[in-house]
XYZ file of N, CA, C and O in Angstrom:
772
model
N 15.845 9.484 -32.760
C 15.916 9.296 -34.188
C 14.694 8.475 -34.609
O 14.461 7.388 -34.105
N 13.909 9.017 -35.517
C 12.704 8.341 -35.964
C 13.016 7.367 -37.079
O 13.826 7.625 -37.952
N 12.357 6.235 -37.034
C 12.529 5.209 -38.055
C 11.275 5.221 -38.929
O 10.166 4.990 -38.430
N 11.403 5.494 -40.232
C 10.209 5.560 -41.089
C 9.479 4.229 -41.195
O 8.306 4.193 -41.539
N 10.144 3.123 -40.879
C 9.486 1.819 -40.957
C 8.510 1.619 -39.802
O 7.631 0.763 -39.866
N 8.662 2.407 -38.722
C 7.803 2.287 -37.544
C 7.201 3.654 -37.217
O 7.677 4.366 -36.351
N 6.136 4.034 -37.903
C 5.543 5.349 -37.674
C 4.828 5.421 -36.323
O 4.472 4.397 -35.744
N 4.600 6.642 -35.833
C 3.892 6.835 -34.573
C 2.391 6.625 -34.709
O 1.708 6.359 -33.742
N 1.840 6.759 -35.911
C 0.424 6.497 -36.089
C 0.226 5.676 -37.355
O 1.007 5.742 -38.293
N -0.835 4.897 -37.330
C -1.109 3.974 -38.424
C -2.571 4.118 -38.813
O -3.446 4.181 -37.952
N -2.853 4.175 -40.118
C -4.229 4.183 -40.584
C -4.786 2.781 -40.422
O -4.220 1.802 -40.899
N -5.905 2.685 -39.728
C -6.521 1.380 -39.527
C -7.723 1.172 -40.434
O -8.298 0.109 -40.447
N -8.082 2.219 -41.170
C -9.250 2.121 -42.029
C -9.067 3.107 -43.185
O -8.713 4.254 -42.982
N -9.275 2.637 -44.371
C -9.137 3.567 -45.497
C -10.436 4.338 -45.658
O -11.512 3.838 -45.390
N -10.314 5.584 -46.072
C -11.506 6.414 -46.197
C -11.951 6.479 -47.658
O -11.161 6.384 -48.575
N -13.232 6.607 -47.792
C -13.807 6.816 -49.111
C -14.470 8.171 -49.099
O -14.828 8.681 -48.031
N -14.666 8.786 -50.248
C -15.306 10.110 -50.274
C -16.677 10.062 -49.602
O -17.465 9.151 -49.821
N -16.911 11.013 -48.692
C -18.192 11.106 -48.001
C -18.260 10.270 -46.740
O -19.277 10.267 -46.065
N -17.220 9.517 -46.412
C -17.253 8.698 -45.199
C -16.493 9.417 -44.084
O -15.882 10.453 -44.282
N -16.519 8.829 -42.923
C -15.828 9.403 -41.765
C -14.321 9.402 -42.000
O -13.801 8.588 -42.771
N -13.613 10.299 -41.344
C -12.162 10.321 -41.515
C -11.542 9.031 -40.978
O -12.138 8.341 -40.154
N -10.359 8.688 -41.451
C -9.741 7.436 -41.004
C -9.403 7.469 -39.516
O -9.057 8.505 -38.968
N -9.556 6.306 -38.877
C -9.193 6.173 -37.465
C -7.704 5.887 -37.381
O -7.159 5.182 -38.217
N -7.081 6.431 -36.362
C -5.659 6.166 -36.175
C -5.432 5.661 -34.765
O -6.166 5.992 -33.833
N -4.455 4.836 -34.626
C -4.025 4.378 -33.307
C -2.611 4.855 -33.111
O -1.812 4.849 -34.039
N -2.341 5.295 -31.935
C -0.993 5.793 -31.680
C -0.136 4.674 -31.141
O -0.587 3.835 -30.378
N 1.086 4.686 -31.552
C 2.051 3.698 -31.078
C 2.773 4.231 -29.870
O 2.304 5.076 -29.153
N 3.943 3.799 -29.678
C 4.753 4.258 -28.572
C 4.992 3.161 -27.563
O 6.006 3.152 -26.907
N 4.083 2.239 -27.401
C 4.267 1.091 -26.526
C 4.479 1.447 -25.066
O 5.237 0.792 -24.391
N 3.815 2.476 -24.550
C 3.977 2.865 -23.160
C 3.416 1.786 -22.251
O 2.317 1.286 -22.467
N 4.192 1.418 -21.243
C 3.745 0.386 -20.318
C 3.108 0.980 -19.071
O 2.661 0.241 -18.209
N 3.075 2.305 -18.971
C 2.434 2.922 -17.833
C 1.409 3.941 -18.310
O 1.575 4.588 -19.324
N 0.328 4.007 -17.575
C -0.691 5.011 -17.840
C -1.313 5.374 -16.507
O -1.551 4.513 -15.652
N -1.533 6.643 -16.283
C -2.063 7.119 -15.009
C -3.520 6.710 -14.872
O -4.327 6.983 -15.738
N -3.849 6.055 -13.766
C -5.190 5.539 -13.528
C -5.837 6.319 -12.383
O -5.756 5.913 -11.229
N -6.470 7.430 -12.702
C -7.104 8.266 -11.683
C -8.280 7.547 -11.025
O -8.604 7.800 -9.860
N -8.900 6.613 -11.737
C -10.033 5.874 -11.175
C -9.613 5.007 -9.994
O -10.407 4.771 -9.088
N -8.366 4.522 -10.000
C -7.905 3.716 -8.862
C -7.841 4.562 -7.596
O -8.211 4.103 -6.519
N -7.391 5.796 -7.716
C -7.287 6.665 -6.542
C -8.669 6.957 -5.964
O -8.830 7.100 -4.760
N -9.689 6.985 -6.825
C -11.056 7.255 -6.389
C -11.767 6.000 -5.882
O -12.842 6.102 -5.288
N -11.196 4.826 -6.109
C -11.825 3.575 -5.691
C -11.584 3.328 -4.200
O -10.713 3.947 -3.580
N -12.349 2.406 -3.628
C -12.190 2.072 -2.210
C -10.782 1.538 -1.921
O -10.150 1.997 -0.962
N -10.237 0.597 -2.710
C -8.862 0.164 -2.425
C -7.844 1.299 -2.533
O -6.898 1.362 -1.742
N -8.045 2.208 -3.465
C -7.125 3.335 -3.610
C -7.191 4.283 -2.426
O -6.164 4.744 -1.907
N -8.398 4.586 -1.984
C -8.576 5.468 -0.826
C -7.980 4.816 0.419
O -7.315 5.477 1.228
N -8.200 3.512 0.569
C -7.636 2.809 1.721
C -6.107 2.798 1.679
O -5.455 2.928 2.717
N -5.533 2.657 0.484
C -4.062 2.697 0.368
C -3.535 4.070 0.799
O -2.515 4.156 1.486
N -4.215 5.133 0.384
C -3.795 6.476 0.788
C -3.897 6.624 2.309
O -2.988 7.163 2.950
N -4.982 6.108 2.896
C -5.133 6.144 4.360
C -4.033 5.341 5.048
O -3.477 5.784 6.058
N -3.733 4.156 4.517
C -2.673 3.329 5.099
C -1.327 4.045 5.042
O -0.554 4.015 6.014
N -1.055 4.691 3.920
C 0.209 5.420 3.787
C 0.255 6.606 4.753
O 1.281 6.837 5.409
N -0.835 7.353 4.858
C -0.867 8.524 5.732
C -0.754 8.111 7.204
O 0.085 8.631 7.947
N -1.609 7.173 7.634
C -1.590 6.740 9.032
C -0.291 6.011 9.377
O 0.248 6.170 10.475
N 0.198 5.217 8.425
C 1.463 4.518 8.657
C 2.626 5.484 8.801
O 3.541 5.267 9.610
N 2.598 6.559 8.018
C 3.668 7.559 8.125
C 3.613 8.256 9.483
O 4.661 8.529 10.078
N 2.432 8.528 9.989
C 2.310 9.147 11.312
C 2.811 8.180 12.388
O 3.542 8.581 13.305
N 2.431 6.903 12.279
C 2.919 5.906 13.235
C 4.434 5.846 13.207
O 5.098 5.866 14.254
N 4.967 5.759 12.007
C 6.411 5.697 11.814
C 7.079 6.929 12.431
O 8.087 6.824 13.139
N 6.539 8.112 12.182
C 7.120 9.347 12.716
C 7.065 9.380 14.240
O 8.019 9.816 14.894
N 5.955 8.927 14.823
C 5.845 8.915 16.284
C 6.863 7.968 16.913
O 7.503 8.305 17.909
N 7.007 6.790 16.335
C 7.961 5.826 16.883
C 9.390 6.332 16.719
O 10.222 6.187 17.611
N 9.674 6.967 15.599
C 11.037 7.432 15.334
C 11.381 8.713 16.086
O 12.555 9.065 16.184
N 10.388 9.409 16.634
C 10.651 10.719 17.221
C 11.156 10.677 18.660
O 11.490 11.704 19.220
N 11.198 9.519 19.273
C 11.743 9.443 20.628
C 12.825 8.372 20.662
O 12.820 7.434 19.876
N 13.782 8.528 21.556
C 14.848 7.517 21.641
C 14.292 6.223 22.243
O 13.616 6.245 23.257
N 14.541 5.142 21.576
C 14.127 3.846 22.103
C 15.334 2.927 22.062
O 16.106 2.916 21.121
N 15.485 2.194 23.124
C 16.583 1.238 23.203
C 16.161 0.154 24.182
O 15.141 0.257 24.826
N 16.993 -0.848 24.283
C 16.724 -1.904 25.249
C 17.042 -1.385 26.642
O 18.158 -0.941 26.906
N 16.053 -1.414 27.504
C 16.262 -0.991 28.872
C 16.596 -2.218 29.709
O 16.485 -3.359 29.257
N 16.947 -1.997 30.948
C 17.403 -3.062 31.829
C 16.380 -4.180 31.947
O 16.692 -5.348 31.824
N 15.115 -3.832 32.152
C 14.089 -4.851 32.349
C 13.334 -5.192 31.069
O 12.263 -5.782 31.123
N 13.850 -4.808 29.930
C 13.196 -5.112 28.661
C 12.115 -4.123 28.273
O 11.432 -4.297 27.275
N 11.951 -3.075 29.077
C 10.947 -2.069 28.752
C 11.439 -1.300 27.531
O 12.552 -0.809 27.503
N 10.629 -1.204 26.529
C 11.012 -0.495 25.309
C 11.651 -1.392 24.264
O 11.978 -0.944 23.185
N 11.822 -2.659 24.594
C 12.492 -3.565 23.664
C 11.673 -3.806 22.404
O 12.223 -4.076 21.343
N 10.374 -3.679 22.478
C 9.520 -3.936 21.326
C 9.473 -2.812 20.315
O 8.879 -2.964 19.252
N 10.086 -1.686 20.634
C 10.038 -0.551 19.723
C 10.705 -0.864 18.394
O 10.307 -0.345 17.359
N 11.693 -1.726 18.409
C 12.345 -2.115 17.156
C 11.370 -2.885 16.264
O 11.365 -2.708 15.045
N 10.556 -3.726 16.868
C 9.543 -4.473 16.117
C 8.503 -3.526 15.523
O 8.120 -3.645 14.357
N 8.026 -2.578 16.321
C 7.032 -1.622 15.855
C 7.588 -0.820 14.672
O 6.922 -0.634 13.655
N 8.832 -0.378 14.801
C 9.454 0.396 13.724
C 9.628 -0.457 12.468
O 9.381 0.013 11.356
N 10.030 -1.701 12.634
C 10.199 -2.607 11.491
C 8.875 -2.787 10.754
O 8.822 -2.679 9.521
N 7.812 -3.065 11.475
C 6.499 -3.273 10.850
C 6.022 -1.989 10.172
O 5.559 -2.020 9.021
N 6.155 -0.861 10.844
C 5.671 0.408 10.286
C 6.397 0.754 8.990
O 5.772 1.117 7.993
N 7.713 0.630 8.984
C 8.490 1.010 7.798
C 8.289 0.002 6.668
O 8.085 0.383 5.511
N 8.342 -1.280 6.982
C 8.223 -2.314 5.951
C 6.859 -2.277 5.269
O 6.778 -2.286 4.035
N 5.788 -2.220 6.048
C 4.456 -2.191 5.432
C 4.234 -0.892 4.672
O 3.571 -0.893 3.635
N 4.781 0.210 5.165
C 4.638 1.484 4.469
C 5.305 1.419 3.102
O 4.723 1.857 2.099
N 6.507 0.877 3.038
C 7.219 0.785 1.762
C 6.515 -0.157 0.780
O 6.374 0.162 -0.406
N 6.056 -1.306 1.254
C 5.369 -2.254 0.372
C 4.049 -1.652 -0.121
O 3.700 -1.777 -1.301
N 3.323 -0.990 0.766
C 2.067 -0.343 0.366
C 2.327 0.752 -0.657
O 1.569 0.899 -1.623
N 3.392 1.515 -0.483
C 3.744 2.560 -1.451
C 4.050 1.948 -2.817
O 3.578 2.449 -3.847
N 4.788 0.859 -2.838
C 5.106 0.184 -4.111
C 3.827 -0.310 -4.788
O 3.635 -0.117 -5.991
N 2.947 -0.945 -4.026
C 1.679 -1.424 -4.596
C 0.826 -0.264 -5.106
O 0.238 -0.354 -6.186
N 0.774 0.823 -4.343
C -0.001 1.985 -4.763
C 0.526 2.531 -6.093
O -0.253 2.824 -7.001
N 1.825 2.646 -6.224
C 2.416 3.146 -7.467
C 2.127 2.186 -8.618
O 1.783 2.615 -9.725
N 2.240 0.876 -8.381
C 1.933 -0.108 -9.428
C 0.502 0.045 -9.929
O 0.245 -0.001 -11.134
N -0.443 0.229 -8.998
C -1.845 0.301 -9.381
C -2.211 1.644 -10.003
O -2.992 1.697 -10.941
N -1.655 2.732 -9.487
C -1.974 4.052 -10.039
C -1.418 4.200 -11.447
O -2.050 4.791 -12.318
N -0.254 3.646 -11.688
C 0.349 3.745 -13.022
C -0.030 2.569 -13.922
O 0.485 2.452 -15.031
N -0.895 1.688 -13.462
C -1.369 0.515 -14.210
C -0.230 -0.373 -14.695
O -0.362 -1.065 -15.704
N 0.864 -0.364 -13.977
C 2.011 -1.192 -14.350
C 1.656 -2.673 -14.215
O 2.084 -3.497 -15.020
N 0.848 -3.005 -13.211
C 0.506 -4.410 -12.959
C -0.297 -5.040 -14.090
O -0.332 -6.259 -14.216
N -0.954 -4.236 -14.932
C -1.706 -4.797 -16.055
C -0.999 -4.625 -17.388
O -1.313 -5.328 -18.339
N -0.058 -3.688 -17.474
C 0.587 -3.393 -18.754
C 1.947 -4.039 -18.948
O 2.426 -4.119 -20.068
N 2.587 -4.473 -17.882
C 3.881 -5.143 -18.000
C 3.602 -6.642 -18.117
O 2.949 -7.221 -17.244
N 4.085 -7.277 -19.187
C 3.712 -8.671 -19.450
C 3.955 -9.641 -18.293
O 3.078 -10.438 -17.974
N 5.102 -9.594 -17.639
C 5.353 -10.581 -16.591
C 4.574 -10.279 -15.306
O 4.401 -11.162 -14.476
N 4.053 -9.068 -15.148
C 3.224 -8.739 -13.988
C 1.740 -8.959 -14.252
O 0.975 -9.216 -13.333
N 1.329 -8.849 -15.515
C -0.101 -8.939 -15.824
C -0.662 -10.347 -15.628
O -1.858 -10.503 -15.483
N 0.186 -11.347 -15.599
C -0.295 -12.705 -15.402
C -0.434 -13.106 -13.947
O -0.877 -14.202 -13.644
N -0.056 -12.232 -13.025
C -0.127 -12.563 -11.601
C -1.547 -12.415 -11.073
O -2.302 -11.567 -11.541
N -1.911 -13.215 -10.087
C -3.261 -13.131 -9.506
C -3.351 -11.966 -8.511
O -3.263 -12.156 -7.294
N -3.555 -10.754 -8.994
C -3.506 -9.565 -8.150
C -4.548 -9.537 -7.035
O -4.233 -9.097 -5.924
N -5.780 -9.968 -7.251
C -6.716 -9.991 -6.117
C -6.227 -10.898 -4.979
O -6.366 -10.553 -3.809
N -5.635 -12.038 -5.326
C -5.098 -12.933 -4.293
C -3.897 -12.295 -3.601
O -3.758 -12.379 -2.371
N -3.016 -11.663 -4.366
C -1.842 -11.003 -3.785
C -2.277 -9.898 -2.832
O -1.746 -9.768 -1.720
N -3.266 -9.094 -3.256
C -3.782 -8.026 -2.401
C -4.400 -8.598 -1.121
O -4.178 -8.071 -0.036
N -5.166 -9.681 -1.261
C -5.795 -10.293 -0.101
C -4.743 -10.818 0.870
O -4.806 -10.560 2.080
N -3.758 -11.523 0.367
C -2.714 -12.096 1.219
C -1.883 -10.997 1.888
O -1.592 -11.074 3.090
N -1.501 -9.986 1.125
C -0.692 -8.909 1.700
C -1.463 -8.147 2.769
O -0.948 -7.916 3.873
N -2.691 -7.748 2.469
C -3.460 -6.967 3.436
C -3.801 -7.782 4.681
O -3.817 -7.246 5.783
N -4.061 -9.074 4.498
C -4.300 -9.930 5.660
C -3.062 -10.042 6.536
O -3.130 -9.913 7.762
N -1.911 -10.266 5.904
C -0.667 -10.346 6.660
C -0.306 -9.024 7.321
O 0.126 -8.990 8.485
N -0.479 -7.930 6.598
C -0.175 -6.609 7.161
C -1.109 -6.290 8.329
O -0.683 -5.672 9.309
N -2.359 -6.728 8.241
C -3.308 -6.508 9.340
C -2.834 -7.199 10.615
O -2.848 -6.599 11.697
N -2.420 -8.449 10.481
C -1.951 -9.204 11.648
C -0.677 -8.573 12.216
O -0.560 -8.359 13.433
N 0.278 -8.274 11.351
C 1.540 -7.694 11.826
C 1.316 -6.328 12.473
O 1.913 -6.025 13.519
N 0.477 -5.505 11.873
C 0.225 -4.178 12.446
C -0.535 -4.283 13.762
O -0.297 -3.493 14.688
N -1.450 -5.243 13.876
C -2.158 -5.435 15.145
C -1.177 -5.828 16.235
O -1.236 -5.301 17.357
N -0.269 -6.752 15.930
C 0.738 -7.146 16.918
C 1.635 -5.970 17.294
O 1.952 -5.764 18.468
N 2.042 -5.190 16.296
C 2.881 -4.022 16.566
C 2.129 -2.994 17.418
O 2.709 -2.387 18.324
N 0.837 -2.797 17.134
C 0.048 -1.855 17.920
C -0.081 -2.329 19.368
O -0.006 -1.521 20.302
N -0.256 -3.635 19.559
C -0.327 -4.183 20.923
C 0.999 -4.010 21.652
O 1.029 -3.669 22.836
N 2.102 -4.242 20.959
C 3.429 -4.043 21.561
C 3.609 -2.574 21.933
O 4.094 -2.247 23.022
N 3.205 -1.674 21.043
C 3.338 -0.244 21.322
C 2.458 0.156 22.502
O 2.883 0.923 23.359
N 1.240 -0.368 22.560
C 0.350 -0.065 23.687
C 0.923 -0.629 24.988
O 0.859 0.026 26.034
N 1.495 -1.826 24.919
C 2.115 -2.411 26.108
C 3.313 -1.604 26.593
O 3.512 -1.423 27.792
N 4.094 -1.107 25.653
C 5.238 -0.268 26.015
C 4.754 1.043 26.621
O 5.348 1.549 27.574
N 3.673 1.587 26.086
C 3.113 2.832 26.626
C 2.637 2.612 28.053
O 2.828 3.468 28.917
N 2.048 1.446 28.322
C 1.531 1.145 29.654
C 2.649 1.022 30.686
O 2.401 1.183 31.881
N 3.873 0.738 30.250
C 4.991 0.600 31.197
C 5.590 1.949 31.577
O 6.428 2.010 32.462
N 5.184 3.002 30.902
C 5.724 4.338 31.185
C 4.745 5.099 32.075
O 3.547 4.891 32.020
N 5.284 5.992 32.847
C 4.443 6.822 33.686
C 4.054 8.073 32.926
O 4.808 8.578 32.102
N 2.903 8.573 33.202
C 2.355 9.705 32.469
C 3.278 10.917 32.540
O 3.389 11.675 31.591
N 3.966 11.102 33.641
C 4.796 12.290 33.799
C 6.176 12.150 33.156
O 6.933 13.114 33.101
N 6.521 10.995 32.649
C 7.821 10.819 31.994
C 7.810 11.422 30.593
O 6.789 11.397 29.906
N 8.950 11.941 30.149
C 9.019 12.474 28.779
C 8.762 11.365 27.758
O 9.200 10.233 27.931
N 8.055 11.699 26.725
C 7.797 10.741 25.658
C 6.531 9.939 25.818
O 6.162 9.185 24.921
N 5.828 10.086 26.954
C 4.616 9.293 27.163
C 3.568 9.587 26.088
O 2.966 8.666 25.533
N 3.336 10.854 25.793
C 2.308 11.201 24.809
C 2.699 10.712 23.413
O 1.835 10.328 22.631
N 3.994 10.701 23.121
C 4.438 10.186 21.824
C 4.229 8.680 21.755
O 3.813 8.159 20.720
N 4.503 7.976 22.855
C 4.244 6.540 22.912
C 2.751 6.274 22.683
O 2.378 5.381 21.918
N 1.909 7.049 23.387
C 0.461 6.853 23.279
C -0.037 7.169 21.867
O -0.878 6.442 21.322
N 0.476 8.237 21.267
C 0.073 8.587 19.903
C 0.494 7.501 18.919
O -0.271 7.146 18.009
N 1.692 6.966 19.086
C 2.155 5.886 18.206
C 1.246 4.669 18.327
O 0.907 4.034 17.326
N 0.835 4.339 19.556
C -0.069 3.195 19.752
C -1.421 3.461 19.094
O -1.961 2.582 18.402
N -1.960 4.655 19.286
C -3.267 4.973 18.701
C -3.216 4.927 17.184
O -4.086 4.308 16.544
N -2.208 5.544 16.589
C -2.126 5.546 15.127
C -1.808 4.157 14.584
O -2.220 3.818 13.469
N -1.109 3.336 15.349
C -0.876 1.957 14.914
C -2.199 1.186 14.868
O -2.440 0.406 13.942
N -3.067 1.424 15.833
C -4.386 0.776 15.802
C -5.242 1.321 14.652
O -5.948 0.558 13.991
N -5.175 2.631 14.391
C -5.915 3.197 13.255
C -5.419 2.608 11.929
O -6.213 2.305 11.035
N -4.119 2.440 11.823
C -3.541 1.851 10.607
C -3.981 0.398 10.464
O -4.268 -0.059 9.353
N -4.052 -0.302 11.583
C -4.534 -1.691 11.566
C -5.958 -1.749 11.023
O -6.279 -2.617 10.196
N -6.802 -0.830 11.449
C -8.191 -0.795 10.968
C -8.227 -0.575 9.455
O -9.007 -1.217 8.738
N -7.365 0.301 8.951
C -7.319 0.547 7.503
C -6.892 -0.715 6.756
O -7.464 -1.054 5.709
N -5.894 -1.438 7.267
C -5.461 -2.676 6.616
C -6.536 -3.763 6.694
O -6.707 -4.538 5.750
N -7.252 -3.838 7.808
C -8.335 -4.824 7.925
C -9.429 -4.515 6.906
O -9.949 -5.421 6.234
N -9.793 -3.247 6.765
C -10.808 -2.863 5.774
C -10.328 -3.184 4.362
O -11.099 -3.710 3.537
N -9.063 -2.902 4.079
C -8.508 -3.215 2.753
C -8.498 -4.720 2.521
O -8.794 -5.185 1.414
N -8.184 -5.483 3.561
C -8.209 -6.945 3.431
C -9.634 -7.433 3.171
O -9.848 -8.340 2.344
N -10.622 -6.843 3.826
C -12.014 -7.219 3.619
C -12.425 -7.013 2.157
O -13.008 -7.897 1.533
N -12.105 -5.835 1.621
C -12.473 -5.555 0.228
C -11.636 -6.389 -0.747
O -12.116 -6.736 -1.830
N -10.418 -6.726 -0.377
C -9.598 -7.588 -1.229
C -10.168 -9.007 -1.271
O -10.146 -9.656 -2.319
N -10.693 -9.485 -0.148
C -11.342 -10.804 -0.129
C -12.575 -10.786 -1.027
O -12.810 -11.727 -1.795
N -13.352 -9.704 -0.959
C -14.527 -9.601 -1.824
C -14.127 -9.589 -3.299
O -14.772 -10.240 -4.122
N -13.069 -8.845 -3.629
C -12.602 -8.807 -5.022
C -12.110 -10.172 -5.458
O -12.361 -10.608 -6.582
N -11.413 -10.854 -4.574
C -10.889 -12.187 -4.890
C -12.037 -13.170 -5.115
O -12.009 -13.948 -6.073
N -13.059 -13.124 -4.270
C -14.212 -14.021 -4.430
C -14.986 -13.698 -5.705
O -15.504 -14.598 -6.364
N -15.079 -12.425 -6.058
C -15.811 -12.061 -7.269
C -15.075 -12.519 -8.528
O -15.682 -12.651 -9.583
N -13.770 -12.766 -8.407
C -12.975 -13.266 -9.530
C -12.972 -14.788 -9.581
O -12.292 -15.367 -10.413
N -13.666 -15.440 -8.691
C -13.742 -16.893 -8.709
C -13.159 -17.539 -7.478
O -13.352 -18.715 -7.249
N -12.397 -16.797 -6.686
C -11.908 -17.310 -5.419
C -10.754 -18.270 -5.468
O -10.322 -18.750 -4.438
N -10.226 -18.588 -6.641
C -9.067 -19.466 -6.714
C -7.792 -18.653 -6.712
O -7.798 -17.455 -6.951
N -6.668 -19.289 -6.420
C -5.389 -18.577 -6.355
C -5.041 -17.933 -7.690
O -4.409 -16.900 -7.748
N -5.467 -18.541 -8.786
C -5.159 -17.990 -10.109
C -6.280 -17.078 -10.607
O -6.168 -16.522 -11.672
N -7.335 -16.939 -9.825
C -8.440 -16.097 -10.270
C -8.026 -14.646 -10.307
O -7.325 -14.164 -9.449
N -8.473 -13.960 -11.299
C -8.202 -12.539 -11.399
C -6.840 -12.205 -11.943
O -6.389 -11.091 -11.779
N -6.175 -13.144 -12.561
C -4.860 -12.849 -13.131
C -4.985 -11.736 -14.146
O -5.801 -11.805 -15.054
N -4.211 -10.709 -13.939
C -4.189 -9.596 -14.871
C -5.298 -8.587 -14.693
O -5.433 -7.684 -15.472
N -6.090 -8.718 -13.613
C -7.137 -7.727 -13.404
C -6.712 -6.759 -12.323
O -5.875 -7.059 -11.502
N -7.349 -5.629 -12.345
C -7.023 -4.606 -11.365
C -7.859 -4.826 -10.127
O -9.060 -5.075 -10.214
N -7.240 -4.697 -8.936
C -8.024 -4.859 -7.710
C -8.973 -3.711 -7.503
O -8.823 -2.659 -8.018
C-alpha cells in the first residue's frame, strides 16, 4: 500500500524553461546493494579461494570414517573438521556481508572497524588452519599407503595447506588495508576492506 506522504521519488531541483530536467533521487531505503567490485578485488578473490579450497578440505575430511582409534591415531580429525567447517561458515558470512555491502549500509555494522576485524579474523584463521593442516598431515603419516583412505587423508592435508596459504595472503592484504586506514583499532570504521 503506497502512502502519498512518502513518494518513491522526490524532485531535488526545480526546473526553469530551457534548463536541464529536474534531478530525482529514489527512495526505498534499501540496506543492501550488490557490490561486483568487491568480487573483483584481491580480498574478494581470496575469499572465493578460501571458500572453494575450504570446501574441498571439508569434503575430503568428511568423506572417510574417522574416529578415536586405540592409540589415538585419527583423533585429530575432529579438530580438522571443526576448523574447516567453522572458518568456512564465517568466511561465507563475511563474503555475503561485503558483496551485498551490508557492512556499510546497516547503521550498527557501519561503525565497526572492518579492516581490523578482517585482519584479526584472517590472522586467527591462518593459525588455526595451519594447525589443522599439520594435524591432518600427521594423521596421514600414521597411515600406510596401502590402507583405504590414505589418498583422501593426503588430499585433505594438501588442501588444508592450500587453504592456509589463502588465509595468510588475505591476512597480509588485510594488514595493509588496516595500516592504510591509520593502523588503530578504530581506524577504518565503516569502510570496505
